[in-house]
Coordinates of C-alpha atoms and ligand atoms in Angstrom, one line a residue:
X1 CA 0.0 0.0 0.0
X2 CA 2.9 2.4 0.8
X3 CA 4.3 1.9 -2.2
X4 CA 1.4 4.0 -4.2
X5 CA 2.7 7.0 -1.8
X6 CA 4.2 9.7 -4.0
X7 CA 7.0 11.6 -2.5
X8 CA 5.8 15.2 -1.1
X9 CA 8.4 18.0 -1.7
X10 CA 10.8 19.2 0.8
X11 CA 10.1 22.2 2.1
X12 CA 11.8 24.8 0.0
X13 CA 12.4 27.0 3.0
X14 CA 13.5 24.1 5.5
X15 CA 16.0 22.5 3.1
X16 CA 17.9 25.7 2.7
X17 CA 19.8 25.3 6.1
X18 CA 21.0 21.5 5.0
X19 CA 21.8 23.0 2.1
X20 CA 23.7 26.2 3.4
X21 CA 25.3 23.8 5.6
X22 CA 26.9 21.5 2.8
X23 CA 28.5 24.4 0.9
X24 CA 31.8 24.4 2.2
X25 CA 32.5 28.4 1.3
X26 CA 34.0 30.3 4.4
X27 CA 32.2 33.4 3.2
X28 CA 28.3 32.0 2.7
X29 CA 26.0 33.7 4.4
X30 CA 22.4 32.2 6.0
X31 CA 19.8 34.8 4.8
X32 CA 16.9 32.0 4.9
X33 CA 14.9 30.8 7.8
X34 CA 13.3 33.7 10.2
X35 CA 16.2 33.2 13.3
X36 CA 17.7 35.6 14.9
X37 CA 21.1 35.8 14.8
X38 CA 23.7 38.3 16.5
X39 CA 26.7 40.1 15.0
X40 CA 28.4 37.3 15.5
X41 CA 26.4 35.4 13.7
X42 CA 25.0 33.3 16.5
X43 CA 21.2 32.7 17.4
X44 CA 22.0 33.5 21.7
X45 CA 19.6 31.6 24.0
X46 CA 18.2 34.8 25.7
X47 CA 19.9 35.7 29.2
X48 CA 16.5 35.9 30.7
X49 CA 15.5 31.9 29.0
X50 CA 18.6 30.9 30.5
X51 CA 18.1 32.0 33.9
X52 CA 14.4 31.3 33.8
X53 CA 15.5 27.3 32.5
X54 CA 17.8 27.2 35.9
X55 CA 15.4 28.3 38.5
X56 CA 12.8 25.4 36.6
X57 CA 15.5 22.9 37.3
X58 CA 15.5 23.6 40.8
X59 CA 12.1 24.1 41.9
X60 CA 10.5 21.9 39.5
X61 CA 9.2 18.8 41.0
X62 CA 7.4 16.7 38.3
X63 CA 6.7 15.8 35.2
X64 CA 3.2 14.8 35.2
X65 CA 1.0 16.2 32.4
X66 CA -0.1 20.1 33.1
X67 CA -3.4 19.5 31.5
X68 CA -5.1 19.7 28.1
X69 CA -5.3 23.2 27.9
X70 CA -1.5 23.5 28.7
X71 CA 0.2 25.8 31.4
X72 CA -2.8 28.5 32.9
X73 CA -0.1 31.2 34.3
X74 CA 1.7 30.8 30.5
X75 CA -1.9 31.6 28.8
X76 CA -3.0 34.7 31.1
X77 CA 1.0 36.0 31.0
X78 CA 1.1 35.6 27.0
X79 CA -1.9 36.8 26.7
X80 CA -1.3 40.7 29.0
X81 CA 2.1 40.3 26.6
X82 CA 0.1 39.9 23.4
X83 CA -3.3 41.5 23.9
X84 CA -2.0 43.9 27.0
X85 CA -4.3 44.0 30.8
X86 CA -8.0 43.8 30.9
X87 CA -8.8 42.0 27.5
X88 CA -11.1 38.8 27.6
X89 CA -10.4 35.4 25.8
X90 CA -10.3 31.8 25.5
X91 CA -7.0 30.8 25.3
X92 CA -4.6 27.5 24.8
X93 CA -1.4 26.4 24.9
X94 CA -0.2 26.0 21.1
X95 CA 2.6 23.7 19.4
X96 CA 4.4 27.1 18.6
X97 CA 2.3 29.5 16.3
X98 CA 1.8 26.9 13.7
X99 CA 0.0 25.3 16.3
X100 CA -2.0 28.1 16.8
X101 CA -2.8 28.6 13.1
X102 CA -3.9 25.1 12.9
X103 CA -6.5 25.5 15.8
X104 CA -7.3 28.6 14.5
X105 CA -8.2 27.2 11.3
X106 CA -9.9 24.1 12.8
X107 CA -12.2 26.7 14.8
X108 CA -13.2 28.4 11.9
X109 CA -14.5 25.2 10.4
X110 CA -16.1 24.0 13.4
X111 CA -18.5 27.5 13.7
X112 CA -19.3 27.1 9.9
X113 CA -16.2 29.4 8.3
X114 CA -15.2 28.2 4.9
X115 CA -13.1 30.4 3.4
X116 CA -9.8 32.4 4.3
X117 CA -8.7 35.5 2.6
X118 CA -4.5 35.2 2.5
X119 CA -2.7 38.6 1.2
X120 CA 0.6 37.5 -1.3
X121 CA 2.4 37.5 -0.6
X122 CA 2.5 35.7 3.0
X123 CA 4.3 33.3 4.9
X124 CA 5.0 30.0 2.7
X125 CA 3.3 27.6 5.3
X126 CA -0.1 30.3 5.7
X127 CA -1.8 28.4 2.9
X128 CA -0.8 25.0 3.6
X129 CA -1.9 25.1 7.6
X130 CA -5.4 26.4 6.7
X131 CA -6.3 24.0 3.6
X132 CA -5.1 21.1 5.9
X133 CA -7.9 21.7 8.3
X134 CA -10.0 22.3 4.9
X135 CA -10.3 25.9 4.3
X136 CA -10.3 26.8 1.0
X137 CA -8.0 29.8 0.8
X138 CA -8.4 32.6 -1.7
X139 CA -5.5 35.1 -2.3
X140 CA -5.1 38.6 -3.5
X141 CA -1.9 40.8 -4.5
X142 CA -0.9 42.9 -1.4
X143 CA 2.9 44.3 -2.3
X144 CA 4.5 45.0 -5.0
X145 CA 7.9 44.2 -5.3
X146 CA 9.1 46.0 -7.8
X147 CA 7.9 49.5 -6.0
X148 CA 8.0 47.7 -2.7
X149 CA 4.3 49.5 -2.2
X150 CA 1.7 48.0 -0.1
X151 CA -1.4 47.4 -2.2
X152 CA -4.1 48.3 0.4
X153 CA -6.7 49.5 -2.4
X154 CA -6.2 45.5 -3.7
X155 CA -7.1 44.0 0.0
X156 CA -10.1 46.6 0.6
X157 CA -11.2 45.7 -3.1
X158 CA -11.0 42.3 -2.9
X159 CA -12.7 42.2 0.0
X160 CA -15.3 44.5 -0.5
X161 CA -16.0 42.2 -3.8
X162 CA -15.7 39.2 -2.9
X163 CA -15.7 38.3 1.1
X164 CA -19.1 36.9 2.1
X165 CA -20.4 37.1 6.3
X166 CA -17.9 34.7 8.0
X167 CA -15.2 34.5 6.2
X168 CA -11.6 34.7 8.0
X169 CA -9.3 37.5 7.0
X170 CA -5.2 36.8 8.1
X171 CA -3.5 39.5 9.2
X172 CA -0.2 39.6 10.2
X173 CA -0.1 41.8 13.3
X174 CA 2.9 43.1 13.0
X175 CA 6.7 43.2 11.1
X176 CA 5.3 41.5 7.7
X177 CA 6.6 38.0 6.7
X178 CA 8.2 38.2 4.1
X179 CA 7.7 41.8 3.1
X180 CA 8.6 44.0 6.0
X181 CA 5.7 46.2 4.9
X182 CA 3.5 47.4 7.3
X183 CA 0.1 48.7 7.1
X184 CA -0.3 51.7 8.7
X185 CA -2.9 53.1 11.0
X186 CA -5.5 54.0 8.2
X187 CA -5.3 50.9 6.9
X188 CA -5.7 49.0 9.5
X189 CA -9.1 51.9 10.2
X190 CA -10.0 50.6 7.2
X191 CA -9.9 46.6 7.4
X192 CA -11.3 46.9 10.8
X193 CA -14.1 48.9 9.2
X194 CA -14.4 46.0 6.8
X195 CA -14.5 43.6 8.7
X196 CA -17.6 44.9 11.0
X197 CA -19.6 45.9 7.8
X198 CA -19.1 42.6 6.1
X199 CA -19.5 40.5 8.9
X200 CA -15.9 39.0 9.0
X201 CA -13.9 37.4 11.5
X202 CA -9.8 38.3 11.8
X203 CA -7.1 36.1 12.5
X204 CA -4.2 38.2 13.5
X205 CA -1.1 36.2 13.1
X206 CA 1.1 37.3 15.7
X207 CA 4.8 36.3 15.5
X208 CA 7.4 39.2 15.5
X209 CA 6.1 41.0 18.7
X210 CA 9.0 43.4 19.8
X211 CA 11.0 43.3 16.5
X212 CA 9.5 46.2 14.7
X213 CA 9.6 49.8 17.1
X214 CA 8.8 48.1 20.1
X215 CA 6.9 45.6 22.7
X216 CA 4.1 47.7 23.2
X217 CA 4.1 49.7 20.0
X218 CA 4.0 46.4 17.7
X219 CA 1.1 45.5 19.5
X220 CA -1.1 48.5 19.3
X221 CA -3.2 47.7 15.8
X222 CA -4.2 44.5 17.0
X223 CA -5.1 45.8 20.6
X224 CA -7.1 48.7 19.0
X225 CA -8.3 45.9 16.3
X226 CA -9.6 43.6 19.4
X227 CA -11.2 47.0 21.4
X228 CA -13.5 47.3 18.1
X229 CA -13.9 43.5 16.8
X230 CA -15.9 41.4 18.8
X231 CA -15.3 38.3 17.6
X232 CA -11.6 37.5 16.9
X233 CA -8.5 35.3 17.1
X234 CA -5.2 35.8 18.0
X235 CA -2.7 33.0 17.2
X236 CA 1.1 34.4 18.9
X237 CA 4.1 32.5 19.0
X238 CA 6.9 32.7 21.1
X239 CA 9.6 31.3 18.7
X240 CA 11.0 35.1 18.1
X241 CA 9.9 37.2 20.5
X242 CA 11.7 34.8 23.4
X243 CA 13.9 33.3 21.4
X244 CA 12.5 29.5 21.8
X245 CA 12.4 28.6 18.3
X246 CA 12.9 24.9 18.9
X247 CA 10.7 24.8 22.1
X248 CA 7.7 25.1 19.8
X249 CA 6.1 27.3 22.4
X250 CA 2.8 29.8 21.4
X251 CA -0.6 29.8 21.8
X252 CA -4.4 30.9 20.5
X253 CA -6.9 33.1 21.8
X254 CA -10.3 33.3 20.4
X255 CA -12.6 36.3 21.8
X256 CA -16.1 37.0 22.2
X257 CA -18.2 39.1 24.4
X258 CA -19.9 36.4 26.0
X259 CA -19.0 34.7 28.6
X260 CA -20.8 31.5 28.0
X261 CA -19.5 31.4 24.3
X262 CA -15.6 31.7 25.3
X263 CA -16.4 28.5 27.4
X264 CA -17.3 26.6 24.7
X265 CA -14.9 28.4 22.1
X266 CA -12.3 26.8 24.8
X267 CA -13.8 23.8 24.6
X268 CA -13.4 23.4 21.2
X269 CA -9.9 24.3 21.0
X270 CA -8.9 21.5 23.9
X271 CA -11.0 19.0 22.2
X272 CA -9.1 19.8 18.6
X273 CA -5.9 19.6 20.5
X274 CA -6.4 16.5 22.0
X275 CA -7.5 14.7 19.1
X276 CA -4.4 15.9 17.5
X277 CA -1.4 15.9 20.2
X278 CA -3.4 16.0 23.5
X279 CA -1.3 18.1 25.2
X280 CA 1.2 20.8 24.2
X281 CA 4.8 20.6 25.8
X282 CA 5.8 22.3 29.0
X283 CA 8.8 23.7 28.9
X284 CA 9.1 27.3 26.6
X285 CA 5.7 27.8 28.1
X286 CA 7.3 27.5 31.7
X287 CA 10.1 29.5 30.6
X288 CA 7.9 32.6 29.1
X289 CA 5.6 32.3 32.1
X290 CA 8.6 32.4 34.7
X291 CA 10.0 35.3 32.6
X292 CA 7.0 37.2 32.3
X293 CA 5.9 37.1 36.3
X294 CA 9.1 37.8 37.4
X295 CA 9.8 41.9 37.0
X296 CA 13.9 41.4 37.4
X297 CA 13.8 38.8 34.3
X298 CA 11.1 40.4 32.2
X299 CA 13.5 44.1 32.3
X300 CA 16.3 41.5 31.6
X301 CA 14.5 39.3 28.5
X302 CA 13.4 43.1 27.0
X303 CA 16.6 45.2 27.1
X304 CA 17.8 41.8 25.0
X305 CA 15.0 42.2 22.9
X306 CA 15.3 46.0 22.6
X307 CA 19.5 45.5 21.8
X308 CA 18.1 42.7 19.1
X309 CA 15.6 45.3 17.2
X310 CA 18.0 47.8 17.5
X311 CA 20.7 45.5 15.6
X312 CA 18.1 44.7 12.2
X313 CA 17.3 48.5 12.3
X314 CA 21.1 49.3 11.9
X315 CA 21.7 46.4 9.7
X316 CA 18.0 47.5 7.8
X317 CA 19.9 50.9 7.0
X318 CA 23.7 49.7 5.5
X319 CA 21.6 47.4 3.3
X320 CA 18.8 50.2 2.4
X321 CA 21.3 52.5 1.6
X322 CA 23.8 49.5 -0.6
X323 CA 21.1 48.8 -2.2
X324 CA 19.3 51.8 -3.6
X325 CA 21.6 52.6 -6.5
X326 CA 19.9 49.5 -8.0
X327 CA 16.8 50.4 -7.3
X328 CA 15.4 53.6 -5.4
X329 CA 12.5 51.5 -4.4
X330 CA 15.0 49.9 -2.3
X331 CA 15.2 52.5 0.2
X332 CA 11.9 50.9 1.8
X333 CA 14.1 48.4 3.2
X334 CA 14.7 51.2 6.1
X335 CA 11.7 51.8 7.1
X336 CA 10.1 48.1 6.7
X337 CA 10.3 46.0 10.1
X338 CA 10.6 43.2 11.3
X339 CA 12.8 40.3 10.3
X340 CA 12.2 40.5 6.9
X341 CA 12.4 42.2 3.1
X342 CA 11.6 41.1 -0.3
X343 CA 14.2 41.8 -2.9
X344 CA 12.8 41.7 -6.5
X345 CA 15.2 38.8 -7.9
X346 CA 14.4 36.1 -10.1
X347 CA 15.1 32.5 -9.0
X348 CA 17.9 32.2 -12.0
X349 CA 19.3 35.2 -9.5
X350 CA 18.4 33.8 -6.7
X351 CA 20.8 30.0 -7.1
X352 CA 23.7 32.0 -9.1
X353 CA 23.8 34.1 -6.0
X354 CA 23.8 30.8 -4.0
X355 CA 26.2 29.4 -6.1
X356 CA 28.4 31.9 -6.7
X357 CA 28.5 34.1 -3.8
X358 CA 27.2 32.0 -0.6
X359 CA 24.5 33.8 -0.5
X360 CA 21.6 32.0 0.6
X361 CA 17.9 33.1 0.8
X362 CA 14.5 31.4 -0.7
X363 CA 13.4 31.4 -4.4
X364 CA 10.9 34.2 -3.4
X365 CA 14.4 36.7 -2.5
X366 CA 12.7 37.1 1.5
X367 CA 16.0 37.8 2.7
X368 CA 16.6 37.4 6.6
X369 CA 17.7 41.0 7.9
X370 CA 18.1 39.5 10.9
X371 CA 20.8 36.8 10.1
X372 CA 23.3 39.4 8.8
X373 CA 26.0 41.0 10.5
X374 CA 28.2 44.0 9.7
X375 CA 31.1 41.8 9.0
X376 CA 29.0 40.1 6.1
X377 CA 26.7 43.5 5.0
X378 CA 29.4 45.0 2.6
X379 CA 30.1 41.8 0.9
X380 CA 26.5 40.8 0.2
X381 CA 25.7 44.4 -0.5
X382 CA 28.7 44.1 -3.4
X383 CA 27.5 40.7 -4.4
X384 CA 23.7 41.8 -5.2
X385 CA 25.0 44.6 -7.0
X386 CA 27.7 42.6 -9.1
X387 CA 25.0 40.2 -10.2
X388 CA 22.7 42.7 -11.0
X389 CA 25.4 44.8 -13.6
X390 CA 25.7 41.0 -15.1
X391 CA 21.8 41.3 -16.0
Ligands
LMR1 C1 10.3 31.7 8.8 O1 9.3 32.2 8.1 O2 11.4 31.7 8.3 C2 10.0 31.1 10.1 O3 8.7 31.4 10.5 C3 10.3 29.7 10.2 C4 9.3 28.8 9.5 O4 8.8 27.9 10.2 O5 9.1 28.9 8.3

């Protein structure tokens, strides 16, 4: 029977790091998956993880499960993070933010939601999480690479056209994967005006918190979004924001006015969870929660955080400023946030940078801001250019 299987595809962004890896250059350079990485290259386990993962060593006393919801004090703690004090929701533990999406897109089946409107372009796993718990997904065009412009008119037109009363709209709730484009405030007026007319319910995908102008500054649109939208969902990883990548630590929050209703919306996302996995892991939730009750290690884990945004800003403006001559539109690069730009290559540019150069990013040219230092900036800076005068 196993042998009618077809073999899926690798994950094009996932098998760039085996692939970076292999190439024995001394000079390649890791622009692919979304890590942090310091000047020196390295992805640090955060000072505040480190001393919140020793004080669990010594006071924790078992390893029975914590229960099917996952860790309570992680939940309310992530949440205040995410959503900030006095904000009502039904919230779980997650497998990491993929997690949440999941959930999220098995809860929007389960209350009759169909469809899921997905701005390109996105993250390359948005589209496969949400078909997988059969949503059918329908995309428009929200940046354009070439001018680097955010193309709000397309997403209010689009949806004005063609979203129909309970449909999900993602939105990524802060530092754009893989853009770096933002909306800004009258945008986001504007989708949240949508959204109420037509009915809509939004899924803010929220994954960069603190790496675009700050902790509580990232999180404003989607804390004026959830004062306004009644009914929501929040799915929030921790894989960035605490450094915990491999811990698989987030969660999702679903809101609603009622009560009674947030009961059963948690219900629903405990009972998807435990058909799936039936419990999520303890640890990055133990850390985050041990960090985020303790004032000493919270001031700690966010003067790293603030020294980490501080480093892709500076690193955002050598390469906005390299990179201009080829394009003006390039200057964006600035002023985008987050982890991430999009650099209009072609994939023929794409592997001769790769293979010529080191220079490793995705076919789509997301480049990691984050993974490059100033030792490496100038050269990749020269190589870009270089390959683009070859045409
Ligand atoms: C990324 O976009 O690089 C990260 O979110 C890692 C991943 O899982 O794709």
């Amino acid at each position: 029977m196993f042998e009618t299987l077809t073999r899926e595809a690798d994950d094009p962004l996932l098998a760039l790091t085996p692939l970076f890896k292999a190439d024995p250059n001394p000079a390649k350079v890791d622009l692919g998956v979304g890590v942090y990485r310091d000047d020196l290259g390295r992805t640090p386990v955060f000072r505040a993880v480190k001393r919140a993962e020793a004080l669990l060593l010594e006071t924790q006393e078992t390893k029975a499960y914590v229960g099917p919801e996952g860790d309570l004090a992680f939940i309310e703690a992530f949440w205040n993070f995410v959503a900030g004090e006095g904000r009502d929701a039904a919230g779980v533990q997650t497998v990491g933010g993929t997690g949440a999406l999941r959930l999220a897109a098995e809860l929007l089946r389960r209350s009759g939601s169909s469809r899921i409107f997905l701005g390109t372009p996105t993250w390359s796993n948005h589209s496969a999480i949400f078909q997988a718990a059969g949503l059918s997904v329908v995309t428009y065009p929200l940046f354009d690479v070439a001018s680097q412009n955010l193309l709000a008119g397309e997403m209010m037109s689009t949806l004005a056209d063609r979203a129909q009363p309970g449909d999900a709209v993602l939105l990524h709730a802060s530092c754009h994967n893989p853009t770096g484009a933002v909306m800004d405030d009258a945008t986001w007026a504007a989708v949240t005006e949508m959204i109420l007319r037509k009915g809509l319910v939004p899924l803010l995908d929220s994954a960069y918190q603190g790496f675009g102008t700050g902790i509580e500054s990232d999180a404003a649109p989607l804390r004026r979004l959830l004062d306004q939208v009644p009914e929501t969902i929040v799915a929030a990883s921790a894989s960035k924001s605490f450094g915990l990548y491999r811990e698989r630590t987030g969660a999702v929050y679903a809101t609603s006015p009622s009560p009674a209703t947030r009961d059963k919306l948690k219900s629903h996302l405990v009972t998807v969870g435990r058909g799936s996995y039936s419990m999520p892991p303890d640890h990055g939730a133990a850390v985050v929660r041990t960090i985020l009750t303790d004032p000493e290690l919270r001031e700690d884990w966010r003067t790293e955080l603030d020294e980490a945004r501080q480093r892709i800003t500076a690193m955002r403006a050598i390469l906005a400023e390299g990179l201009s001559p080829l394009s003006p539109a390039l200057a964006a690069i600035a002023t985008q946030q987050g982890m991430f730009s999009l650099l209009p290559l072609d994939e023929r540019r794409i592997i001769e940078l790769r293979q010529r150069s080191g220079i490793y990013m995705p076919l789509s040219g997301r480049i990691n801001i984050a993974g490059l230092n100033s030792g490496q900036a100038p050269g990749v800076i020269a190589a870009l250019r270089a390959h683009a005068a070859r045409g």
